[in-house]
Coordinates of C-alpha atoms (C1' of nucleotides) in Angstrom, one line a residue:
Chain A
X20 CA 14.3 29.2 37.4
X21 CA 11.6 30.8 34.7
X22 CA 13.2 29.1 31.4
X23 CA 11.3 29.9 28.2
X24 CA 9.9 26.4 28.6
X25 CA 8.4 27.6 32.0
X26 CA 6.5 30.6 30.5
X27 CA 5.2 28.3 27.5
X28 CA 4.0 25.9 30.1
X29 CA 2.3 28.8 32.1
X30 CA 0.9 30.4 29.3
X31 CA -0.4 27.3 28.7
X32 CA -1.7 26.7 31.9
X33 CA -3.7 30.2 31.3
X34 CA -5.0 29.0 28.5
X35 CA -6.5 26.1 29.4
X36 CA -8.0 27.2 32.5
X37 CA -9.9 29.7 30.3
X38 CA -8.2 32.5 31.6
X39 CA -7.5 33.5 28.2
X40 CA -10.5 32.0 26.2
X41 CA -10.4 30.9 22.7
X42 CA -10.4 33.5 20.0
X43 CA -9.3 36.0 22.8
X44 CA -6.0 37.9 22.7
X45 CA -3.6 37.9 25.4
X46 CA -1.1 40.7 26.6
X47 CA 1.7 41.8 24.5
X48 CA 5.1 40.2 24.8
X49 CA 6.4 43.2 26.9
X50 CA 3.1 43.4 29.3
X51 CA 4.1 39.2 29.9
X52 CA 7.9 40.6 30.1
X53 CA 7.2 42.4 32.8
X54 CA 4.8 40.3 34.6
X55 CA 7.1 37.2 34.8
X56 CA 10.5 39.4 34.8
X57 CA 12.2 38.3 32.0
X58 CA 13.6 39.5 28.7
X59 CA 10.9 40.3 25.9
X60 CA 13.4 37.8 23.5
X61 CA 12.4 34.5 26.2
X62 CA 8.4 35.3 26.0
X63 CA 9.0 35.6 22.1
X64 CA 10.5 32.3 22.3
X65 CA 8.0 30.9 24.5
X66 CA 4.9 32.2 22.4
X67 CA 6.4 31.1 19.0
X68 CA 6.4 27.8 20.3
X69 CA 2.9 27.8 21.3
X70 CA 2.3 29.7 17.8
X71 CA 4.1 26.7 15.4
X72 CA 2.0 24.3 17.3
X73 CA -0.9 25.4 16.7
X74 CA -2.4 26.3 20.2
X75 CA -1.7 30.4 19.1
X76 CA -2.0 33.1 16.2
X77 CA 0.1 35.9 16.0
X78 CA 0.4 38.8 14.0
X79 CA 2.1 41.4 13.7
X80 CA 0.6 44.6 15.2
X81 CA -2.4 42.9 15.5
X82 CA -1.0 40.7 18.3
X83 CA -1.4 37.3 19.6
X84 CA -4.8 35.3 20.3
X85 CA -5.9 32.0 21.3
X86 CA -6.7 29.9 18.3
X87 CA -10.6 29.8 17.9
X88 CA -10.5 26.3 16.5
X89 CA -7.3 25.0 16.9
X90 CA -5.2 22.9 14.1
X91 CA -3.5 19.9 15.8
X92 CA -0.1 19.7 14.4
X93 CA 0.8 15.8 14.9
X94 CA 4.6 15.5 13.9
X95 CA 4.6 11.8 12.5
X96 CA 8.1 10.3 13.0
X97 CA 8.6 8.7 9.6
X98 CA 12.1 6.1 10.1
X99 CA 13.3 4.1 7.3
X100 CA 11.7 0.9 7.5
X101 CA 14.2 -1.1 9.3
X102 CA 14.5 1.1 12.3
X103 CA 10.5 1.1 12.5
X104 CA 10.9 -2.7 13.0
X105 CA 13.7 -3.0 15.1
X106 CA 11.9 -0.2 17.8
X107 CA 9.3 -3.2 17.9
X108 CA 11.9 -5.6 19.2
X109 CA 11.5 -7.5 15.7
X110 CA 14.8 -8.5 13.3
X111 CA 14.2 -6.9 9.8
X112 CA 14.7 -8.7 6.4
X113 CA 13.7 -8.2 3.4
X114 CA 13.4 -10.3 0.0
X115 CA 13.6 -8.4 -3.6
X116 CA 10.8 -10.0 -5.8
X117 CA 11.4 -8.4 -8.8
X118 CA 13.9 -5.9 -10.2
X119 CA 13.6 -4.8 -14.3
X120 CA 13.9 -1.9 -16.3
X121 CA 11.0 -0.5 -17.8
X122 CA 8.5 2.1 -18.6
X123 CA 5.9 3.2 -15.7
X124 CA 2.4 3.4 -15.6
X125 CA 1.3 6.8 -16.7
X126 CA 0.1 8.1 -13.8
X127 CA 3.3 7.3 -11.7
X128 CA 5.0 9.0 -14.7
X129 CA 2.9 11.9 -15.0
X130 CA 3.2 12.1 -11.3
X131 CA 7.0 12.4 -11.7
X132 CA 7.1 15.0 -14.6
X133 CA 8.3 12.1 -16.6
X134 CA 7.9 12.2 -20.7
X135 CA 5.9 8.9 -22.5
X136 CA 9.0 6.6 -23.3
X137 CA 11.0 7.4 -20.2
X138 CA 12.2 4.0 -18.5
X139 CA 12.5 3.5 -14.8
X140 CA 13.9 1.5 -12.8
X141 CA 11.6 -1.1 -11.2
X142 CA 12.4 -2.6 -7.2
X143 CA 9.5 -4.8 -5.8
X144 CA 10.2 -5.6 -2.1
X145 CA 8.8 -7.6 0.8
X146 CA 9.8 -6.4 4.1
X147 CA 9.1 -9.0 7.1
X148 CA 9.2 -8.6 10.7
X149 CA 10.4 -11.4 12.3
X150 CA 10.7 -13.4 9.6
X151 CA 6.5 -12.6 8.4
X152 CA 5.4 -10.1 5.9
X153 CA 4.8 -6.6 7.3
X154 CA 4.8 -4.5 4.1
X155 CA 5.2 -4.7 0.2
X156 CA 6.9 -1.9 -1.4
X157 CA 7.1 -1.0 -4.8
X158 CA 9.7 1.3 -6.4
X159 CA 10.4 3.3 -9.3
X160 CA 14.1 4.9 -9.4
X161 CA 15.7 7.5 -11.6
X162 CA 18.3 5.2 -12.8
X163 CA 20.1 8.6 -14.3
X164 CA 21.2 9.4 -10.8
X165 CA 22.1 5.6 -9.7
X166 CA 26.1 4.9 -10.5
X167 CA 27.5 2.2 -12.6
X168 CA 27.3 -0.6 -12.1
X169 CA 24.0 -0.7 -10.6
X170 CA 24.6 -0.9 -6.4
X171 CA 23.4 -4.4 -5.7
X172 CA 19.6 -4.0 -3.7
X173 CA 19.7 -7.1 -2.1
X174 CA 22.4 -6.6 0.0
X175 CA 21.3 -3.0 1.2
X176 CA 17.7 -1.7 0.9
X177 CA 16.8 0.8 -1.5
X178 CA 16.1 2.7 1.0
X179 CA 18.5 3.3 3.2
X180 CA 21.3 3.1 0.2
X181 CA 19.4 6.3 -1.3
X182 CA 19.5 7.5 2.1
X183 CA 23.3 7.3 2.4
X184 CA 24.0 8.0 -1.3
X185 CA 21.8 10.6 -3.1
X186 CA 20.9 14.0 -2.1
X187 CA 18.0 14.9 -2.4
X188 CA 16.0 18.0 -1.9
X189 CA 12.0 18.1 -1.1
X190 CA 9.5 15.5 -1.5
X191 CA 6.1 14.9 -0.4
X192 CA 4.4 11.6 1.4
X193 CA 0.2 10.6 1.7
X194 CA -1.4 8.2 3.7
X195 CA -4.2 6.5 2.3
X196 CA -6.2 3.1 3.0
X197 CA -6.6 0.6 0.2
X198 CA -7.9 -2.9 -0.8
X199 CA -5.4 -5.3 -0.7
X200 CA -4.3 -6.2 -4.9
X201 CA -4.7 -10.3 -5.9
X202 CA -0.5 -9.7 -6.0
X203 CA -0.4 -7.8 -2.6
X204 CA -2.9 -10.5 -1.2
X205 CA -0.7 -13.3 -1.6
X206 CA 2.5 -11.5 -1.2
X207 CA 1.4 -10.3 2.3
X208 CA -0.9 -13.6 3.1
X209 CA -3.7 -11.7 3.5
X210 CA -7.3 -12.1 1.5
X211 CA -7.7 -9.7 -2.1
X212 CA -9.5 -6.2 -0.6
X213 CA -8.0 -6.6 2.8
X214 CA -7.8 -2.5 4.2
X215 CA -4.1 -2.1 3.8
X216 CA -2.4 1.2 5.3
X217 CA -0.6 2.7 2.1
X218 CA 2.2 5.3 2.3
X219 CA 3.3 6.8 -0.8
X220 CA 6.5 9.2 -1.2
X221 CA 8.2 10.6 -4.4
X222 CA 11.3 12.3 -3.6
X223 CA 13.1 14.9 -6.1
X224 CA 16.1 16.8 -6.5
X225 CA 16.2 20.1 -7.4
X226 CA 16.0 19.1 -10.9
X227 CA 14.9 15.7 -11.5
X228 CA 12.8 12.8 -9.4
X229 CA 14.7 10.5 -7.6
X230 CA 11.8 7.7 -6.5
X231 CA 8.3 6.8 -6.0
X232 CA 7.7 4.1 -3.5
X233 CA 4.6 2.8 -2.2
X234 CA 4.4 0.5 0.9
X235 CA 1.8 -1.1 1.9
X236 CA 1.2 -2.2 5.0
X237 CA -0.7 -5.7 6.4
X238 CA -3.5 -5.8 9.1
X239 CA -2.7 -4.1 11.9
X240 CA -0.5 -1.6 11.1
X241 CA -1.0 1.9 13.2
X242 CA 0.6 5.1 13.1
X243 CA 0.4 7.0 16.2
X244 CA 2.0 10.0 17.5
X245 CA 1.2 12.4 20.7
X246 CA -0.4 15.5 20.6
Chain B
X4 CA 20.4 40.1 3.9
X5 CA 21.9 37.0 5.8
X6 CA 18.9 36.5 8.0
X7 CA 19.0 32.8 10.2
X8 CA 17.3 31.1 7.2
X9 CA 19.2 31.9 4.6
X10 CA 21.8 30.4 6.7
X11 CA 19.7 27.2 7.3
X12 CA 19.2 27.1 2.9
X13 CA 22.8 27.1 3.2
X14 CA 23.4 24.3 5.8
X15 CA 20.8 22.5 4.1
X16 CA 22.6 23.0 0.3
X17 CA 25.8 22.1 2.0
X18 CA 24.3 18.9 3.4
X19 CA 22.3 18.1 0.1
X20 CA 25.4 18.8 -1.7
X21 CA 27.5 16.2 0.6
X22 CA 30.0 18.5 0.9
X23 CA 29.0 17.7 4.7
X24 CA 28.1 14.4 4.3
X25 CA 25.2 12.2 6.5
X26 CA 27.2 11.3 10.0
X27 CA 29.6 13.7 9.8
X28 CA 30.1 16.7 12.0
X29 CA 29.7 20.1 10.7
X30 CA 31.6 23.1 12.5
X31 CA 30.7 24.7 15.5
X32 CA 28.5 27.1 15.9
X33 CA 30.9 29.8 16.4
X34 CA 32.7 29.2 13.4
X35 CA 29.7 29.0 11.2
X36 CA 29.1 32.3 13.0
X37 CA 32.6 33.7 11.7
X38 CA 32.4 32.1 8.1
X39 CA 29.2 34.1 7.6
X40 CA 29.3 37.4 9.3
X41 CA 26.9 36.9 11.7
X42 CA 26.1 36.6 15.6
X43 CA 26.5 32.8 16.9
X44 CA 22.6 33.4 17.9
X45 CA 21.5 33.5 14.8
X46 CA 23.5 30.5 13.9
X47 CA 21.9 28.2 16.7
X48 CA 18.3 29.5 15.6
X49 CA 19.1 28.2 11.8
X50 CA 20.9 25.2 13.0
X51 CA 18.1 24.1 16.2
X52 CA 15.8 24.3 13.2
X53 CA 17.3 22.1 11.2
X54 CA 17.5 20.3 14.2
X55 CA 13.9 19.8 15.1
X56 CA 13.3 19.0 11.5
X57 CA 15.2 15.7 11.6
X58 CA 17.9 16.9 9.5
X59 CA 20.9 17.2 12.2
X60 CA 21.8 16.0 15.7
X61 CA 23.4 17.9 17.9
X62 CA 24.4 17.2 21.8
X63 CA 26.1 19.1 24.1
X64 CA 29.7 19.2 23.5
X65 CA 29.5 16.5 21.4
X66 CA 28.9 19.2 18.8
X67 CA 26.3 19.1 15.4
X68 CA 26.3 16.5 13.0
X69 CA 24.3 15.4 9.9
X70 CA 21.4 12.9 10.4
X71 CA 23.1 9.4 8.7
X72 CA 19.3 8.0 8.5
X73 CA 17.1 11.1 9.0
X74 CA 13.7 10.5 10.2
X75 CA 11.5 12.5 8.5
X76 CA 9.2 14.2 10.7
X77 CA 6.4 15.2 8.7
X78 CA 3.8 17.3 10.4
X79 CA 0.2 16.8 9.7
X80 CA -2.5 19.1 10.6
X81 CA -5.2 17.9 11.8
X82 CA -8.2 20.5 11.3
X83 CA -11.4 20.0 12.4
X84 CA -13.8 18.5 10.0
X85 CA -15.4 20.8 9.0
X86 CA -12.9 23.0 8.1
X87 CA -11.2 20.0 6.5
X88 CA -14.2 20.1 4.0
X89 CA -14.5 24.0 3.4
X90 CA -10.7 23.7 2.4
X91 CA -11.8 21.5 -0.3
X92 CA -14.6 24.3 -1.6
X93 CA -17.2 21.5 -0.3
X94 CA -20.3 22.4 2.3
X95 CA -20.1 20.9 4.9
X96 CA -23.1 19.0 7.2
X97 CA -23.7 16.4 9.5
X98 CA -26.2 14.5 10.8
X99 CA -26.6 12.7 14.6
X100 CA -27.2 9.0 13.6
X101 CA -27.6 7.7 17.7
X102 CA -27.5 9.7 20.8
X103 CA -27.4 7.5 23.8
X104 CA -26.3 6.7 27.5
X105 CA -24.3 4.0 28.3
X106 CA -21.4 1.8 28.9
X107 CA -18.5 1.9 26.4
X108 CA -17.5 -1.8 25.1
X109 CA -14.8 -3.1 27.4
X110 CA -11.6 -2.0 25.0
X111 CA -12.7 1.7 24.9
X112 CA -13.7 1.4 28.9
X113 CA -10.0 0.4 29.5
X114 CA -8.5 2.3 27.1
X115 CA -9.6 5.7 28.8
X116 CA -8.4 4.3 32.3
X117 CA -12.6 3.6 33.5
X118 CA -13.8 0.6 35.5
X119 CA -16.9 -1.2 35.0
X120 CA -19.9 0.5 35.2
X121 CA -19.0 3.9 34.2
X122 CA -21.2 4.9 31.6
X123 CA -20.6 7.4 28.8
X124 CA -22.8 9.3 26.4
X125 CA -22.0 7.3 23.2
X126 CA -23.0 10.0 19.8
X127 CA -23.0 8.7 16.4
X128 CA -22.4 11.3 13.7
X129 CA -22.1 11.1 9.6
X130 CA -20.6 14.1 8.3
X131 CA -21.4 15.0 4.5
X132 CA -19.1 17.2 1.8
X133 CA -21.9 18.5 -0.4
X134 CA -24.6 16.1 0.7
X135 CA -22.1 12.7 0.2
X136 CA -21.1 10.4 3.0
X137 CA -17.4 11.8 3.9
X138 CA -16.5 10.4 6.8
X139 CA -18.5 8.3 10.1
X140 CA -17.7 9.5 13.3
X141 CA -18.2 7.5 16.3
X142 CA -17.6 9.4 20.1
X143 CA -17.6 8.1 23.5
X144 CA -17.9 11.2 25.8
X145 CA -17.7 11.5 29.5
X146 CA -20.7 13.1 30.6
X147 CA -19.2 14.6 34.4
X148 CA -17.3 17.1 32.2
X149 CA -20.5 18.9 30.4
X150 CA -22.5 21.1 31.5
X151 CA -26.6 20.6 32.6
X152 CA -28.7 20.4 30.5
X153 CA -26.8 18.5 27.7
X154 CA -25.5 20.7 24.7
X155 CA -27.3 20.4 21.8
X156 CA -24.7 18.1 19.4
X157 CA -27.6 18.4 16.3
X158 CA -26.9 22.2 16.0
X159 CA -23.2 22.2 16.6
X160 CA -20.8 19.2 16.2
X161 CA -19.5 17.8 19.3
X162 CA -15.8 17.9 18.8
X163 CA -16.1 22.2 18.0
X164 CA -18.4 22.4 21.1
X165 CA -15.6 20.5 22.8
X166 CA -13.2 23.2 21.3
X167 CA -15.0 25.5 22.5
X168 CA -16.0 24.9 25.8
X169 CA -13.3 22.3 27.5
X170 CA -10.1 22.6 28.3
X171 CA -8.1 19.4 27.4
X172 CA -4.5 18.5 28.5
X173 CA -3.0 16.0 26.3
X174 CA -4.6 13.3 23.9
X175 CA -3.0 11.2 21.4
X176 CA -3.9 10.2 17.7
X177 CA -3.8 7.2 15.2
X178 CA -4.0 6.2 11.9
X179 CA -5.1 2.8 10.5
X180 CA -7.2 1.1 7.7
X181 CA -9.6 -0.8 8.2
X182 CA -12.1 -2.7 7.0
X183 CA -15.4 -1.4 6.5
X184 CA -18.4 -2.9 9.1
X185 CA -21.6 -3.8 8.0
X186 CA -22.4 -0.5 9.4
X187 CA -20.3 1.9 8.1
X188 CA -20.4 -0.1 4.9
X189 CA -24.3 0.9 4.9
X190 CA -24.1 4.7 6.4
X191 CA -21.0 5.5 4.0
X192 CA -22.2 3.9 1.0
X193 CA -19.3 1.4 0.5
X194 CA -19.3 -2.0 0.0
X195 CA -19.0 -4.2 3.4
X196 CA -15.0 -4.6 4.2
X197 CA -14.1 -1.6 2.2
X198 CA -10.8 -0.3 3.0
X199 CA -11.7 2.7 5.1
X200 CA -9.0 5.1 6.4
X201 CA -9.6 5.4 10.0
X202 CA -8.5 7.8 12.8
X203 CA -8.7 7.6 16.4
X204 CA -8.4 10.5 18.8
X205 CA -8.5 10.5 22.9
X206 CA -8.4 13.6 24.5
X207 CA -7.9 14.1 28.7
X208 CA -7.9 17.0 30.9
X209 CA -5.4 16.1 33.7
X210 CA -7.5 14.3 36.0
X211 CA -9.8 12.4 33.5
X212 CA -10.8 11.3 29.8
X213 CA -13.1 13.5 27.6
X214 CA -13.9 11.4 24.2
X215 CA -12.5 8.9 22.3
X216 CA -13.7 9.8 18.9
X217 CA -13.5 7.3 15.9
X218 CA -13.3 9.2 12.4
X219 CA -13.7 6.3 9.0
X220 CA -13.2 7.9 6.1
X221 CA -14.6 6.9 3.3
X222 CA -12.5 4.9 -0.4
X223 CA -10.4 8.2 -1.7
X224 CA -9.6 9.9 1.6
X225 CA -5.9 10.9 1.4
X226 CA -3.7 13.0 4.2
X227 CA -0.8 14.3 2.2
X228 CA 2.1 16.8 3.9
X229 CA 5.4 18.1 2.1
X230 CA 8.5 17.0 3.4
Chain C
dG12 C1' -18.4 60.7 4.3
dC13 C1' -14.7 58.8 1.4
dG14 C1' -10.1 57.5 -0.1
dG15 C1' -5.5 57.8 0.5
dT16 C1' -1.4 59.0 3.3
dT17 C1' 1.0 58.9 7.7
dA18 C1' 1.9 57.6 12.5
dT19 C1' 1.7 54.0 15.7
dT20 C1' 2.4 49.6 17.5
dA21 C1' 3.2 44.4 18.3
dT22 C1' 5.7 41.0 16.5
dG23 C1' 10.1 39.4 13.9
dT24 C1' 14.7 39.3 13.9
dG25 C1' 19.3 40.8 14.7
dC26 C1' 23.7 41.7 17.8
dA27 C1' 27.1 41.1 21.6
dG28 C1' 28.0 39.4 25.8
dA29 C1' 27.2 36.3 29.6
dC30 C1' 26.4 32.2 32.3
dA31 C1' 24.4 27.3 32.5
dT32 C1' 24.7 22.6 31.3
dA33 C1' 26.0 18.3 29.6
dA34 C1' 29.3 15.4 27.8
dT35 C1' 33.8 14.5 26.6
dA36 C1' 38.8 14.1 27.3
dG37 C1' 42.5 14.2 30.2
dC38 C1' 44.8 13.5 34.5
dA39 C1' 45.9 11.6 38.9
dC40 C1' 45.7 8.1 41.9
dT41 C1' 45.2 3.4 43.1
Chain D
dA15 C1' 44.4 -1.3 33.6
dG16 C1' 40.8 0.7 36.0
dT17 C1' 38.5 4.4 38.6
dG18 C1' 37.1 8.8 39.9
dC19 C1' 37.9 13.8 39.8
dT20 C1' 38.6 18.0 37.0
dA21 C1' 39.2 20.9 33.0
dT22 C1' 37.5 21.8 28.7
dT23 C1' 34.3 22.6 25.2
dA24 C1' 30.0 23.0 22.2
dT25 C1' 25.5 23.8 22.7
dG26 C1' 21.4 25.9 25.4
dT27 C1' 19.6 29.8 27.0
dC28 C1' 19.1 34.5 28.9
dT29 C1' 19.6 39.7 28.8
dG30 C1' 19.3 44.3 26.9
dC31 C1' 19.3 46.7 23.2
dA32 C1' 18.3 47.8 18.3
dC33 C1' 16.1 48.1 13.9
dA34 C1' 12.8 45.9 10.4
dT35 C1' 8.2 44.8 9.1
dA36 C1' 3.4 44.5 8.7
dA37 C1' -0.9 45.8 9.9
dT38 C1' -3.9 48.8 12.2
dA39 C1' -5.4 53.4 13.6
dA40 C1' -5.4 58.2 13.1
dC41 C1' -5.5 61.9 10.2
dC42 C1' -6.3 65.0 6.4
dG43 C1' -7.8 66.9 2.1
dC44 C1' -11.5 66.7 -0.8

DNA sequence: GCGGTTATTATGTGCAGACATAATAGCACT
DNA sequence: AGTGCTATTATGTCTGCACATAATAACCGC
């Protein structure tokens, strides 16, 4: 009957009735042992949960306290594209405008830890929902860690072909909101300096990048998540 | 030595490696438990990590196996604004644009689950980072929930006297771009339709709403998480 | 007082064993 | 074949105990 899960939820309960205000501590995992009759291991458990999401701080010796001014930690689900539009009920497609081999910009090359002189593979995509445009990606690949011959990116999205085919190790992504490009503008049908929801990721291995890809997304787009 | 996340680096080398490739099963826990010397516990903690993180699926029976499209779950904190600004060695200040009582527009009326008629306390806010425009909040708050007299929201922002003093239950968050008002265009110091990065927050107790808080960033804003 | 060493203490993590639970696979019966 | 029960199995969680670790508090010599 008292699951870890039912401890978090009363410790939480405490918490927000101000029985434990913020910035105060509560007992010690073997006081709240003993109170609920349980094993000091299924507090721990129930207190680290609270802990990683923000609503506690803990320390060692110095004990456990209600966060003052609590972080929110919003996990963001971030799906490959095609699952993202098939949750909406849409069909995904997806048209490859241009693909070449060239030399980035500087700063996604600087960006990268990439040399002057260092070409990339170049992938620019339209993705639509339903047949109508819901982002423009565009992507620069390490062709060093692609196989020969080149896997054909019209058939499978960069994406998910990366996905299935290259490990890859850490990575970072930023949200941003930018003016819509002349290019994006007409790609997406939408007017130049439109707000357009930008994602950006780079992905590495342990030694070399993989990928940059920027998408950016039409009017309308929303991420959301619970808190 | 072989504490549970070393053994998660090693499940995760082992995935990135494709010696256990994405779909497939991996062993059970007890045998990963044998292979490395170590109690099946310990196992389960490096592999329900992995777990929450996107990287595996396990069920019941069914057994563990590797994420063939992982979703990346990428956790954000959200701090509050003002410590958003200190993080960025910036001084942080605000100033109360509008302070008034009244009823929301119709979308935000319905979105907190009010009828007609139910009037809020509607605050206007522009928070600087080192005297410059850095983001224009906009907050609907439900008056029944604070105290008599009203706090004063010049001295301390409303969303850390909110912190402080009520005790919410759930809320949700969202992320968009927009285009800059006429408005925000002239508070911020951006040009009208300026791509702004906007959030929107809506916090509840159990019983009833709290705020809906708007937050538009200004051109340059980023939010930007490792994966 | 002051500064540095030592003891204490709360959390972090480990182990072995146990039972719970969900989902599958197999079997028996129709 | 199809259906429904049962056995099996991998994960989920709990207990009780142990030791590790980090940070505070107490102490001691000067």
């Amino acid at each position: 009957m008292t699951g870890w899960e039912d401890i978090r939820a009363e410790v939480l309960r405490r918490i927000r009735a101000r029985d434990w205000p913020p910035g105060g501590m509560i007992p010690t995992e073997e006081d709240l042992a003993v109170e609920f009759g349980v094993a000091r291991a299924t507090v721990n458990r129930a207190l680290r949960d609270l802990a990683t999401s923000g609503v506690l701080e803990r320390r060692r010796k110095a004990g456990t306290r209600v966060a003052a001014l609590p972080v929110r930690k919003a996990t963001l689900d971030i799906p490959v594209i095609r699952l993202e539009i098939e949750a909406r009920g849409q069909s995904h497609s997806f048209q490859v405008l241009k693909q070449s081999f060239m030399e980035p910009p500087v700063p996604i090359a600087s960006r990268l830890g990439l040399g002057p002189g260092f070409k990339l593979l170049y992938l620019e995509t339209l993705h639509l929902a339903d047949g109508k445009p819901f982002a423009h990606e565009v992507r620069w690949l390490n062709s060093e860690i692609l196989p020969r011959p080149l896997p054909d990116f019209h058939a499978l999205s960069a994406n998910e072909w990366l996905v299935a085919h290259v490990a890859y190790v850490s990575g970072d992504i930023a949200f941003s909101a930018e003016g819509a490009s002349p290019r994006e503008a007409a790609v997406l049908g939408v007017a130049p300096g439109a707000a357009l929801f930008v994602t950006e990721r780079m992905t590495w291995t342990a030694e070399s990048p993989i990928t940059f890809v920027r998408l950016a997304h039409g009017p309308g787009y929303r991420v959301q998540t619970l808190v």
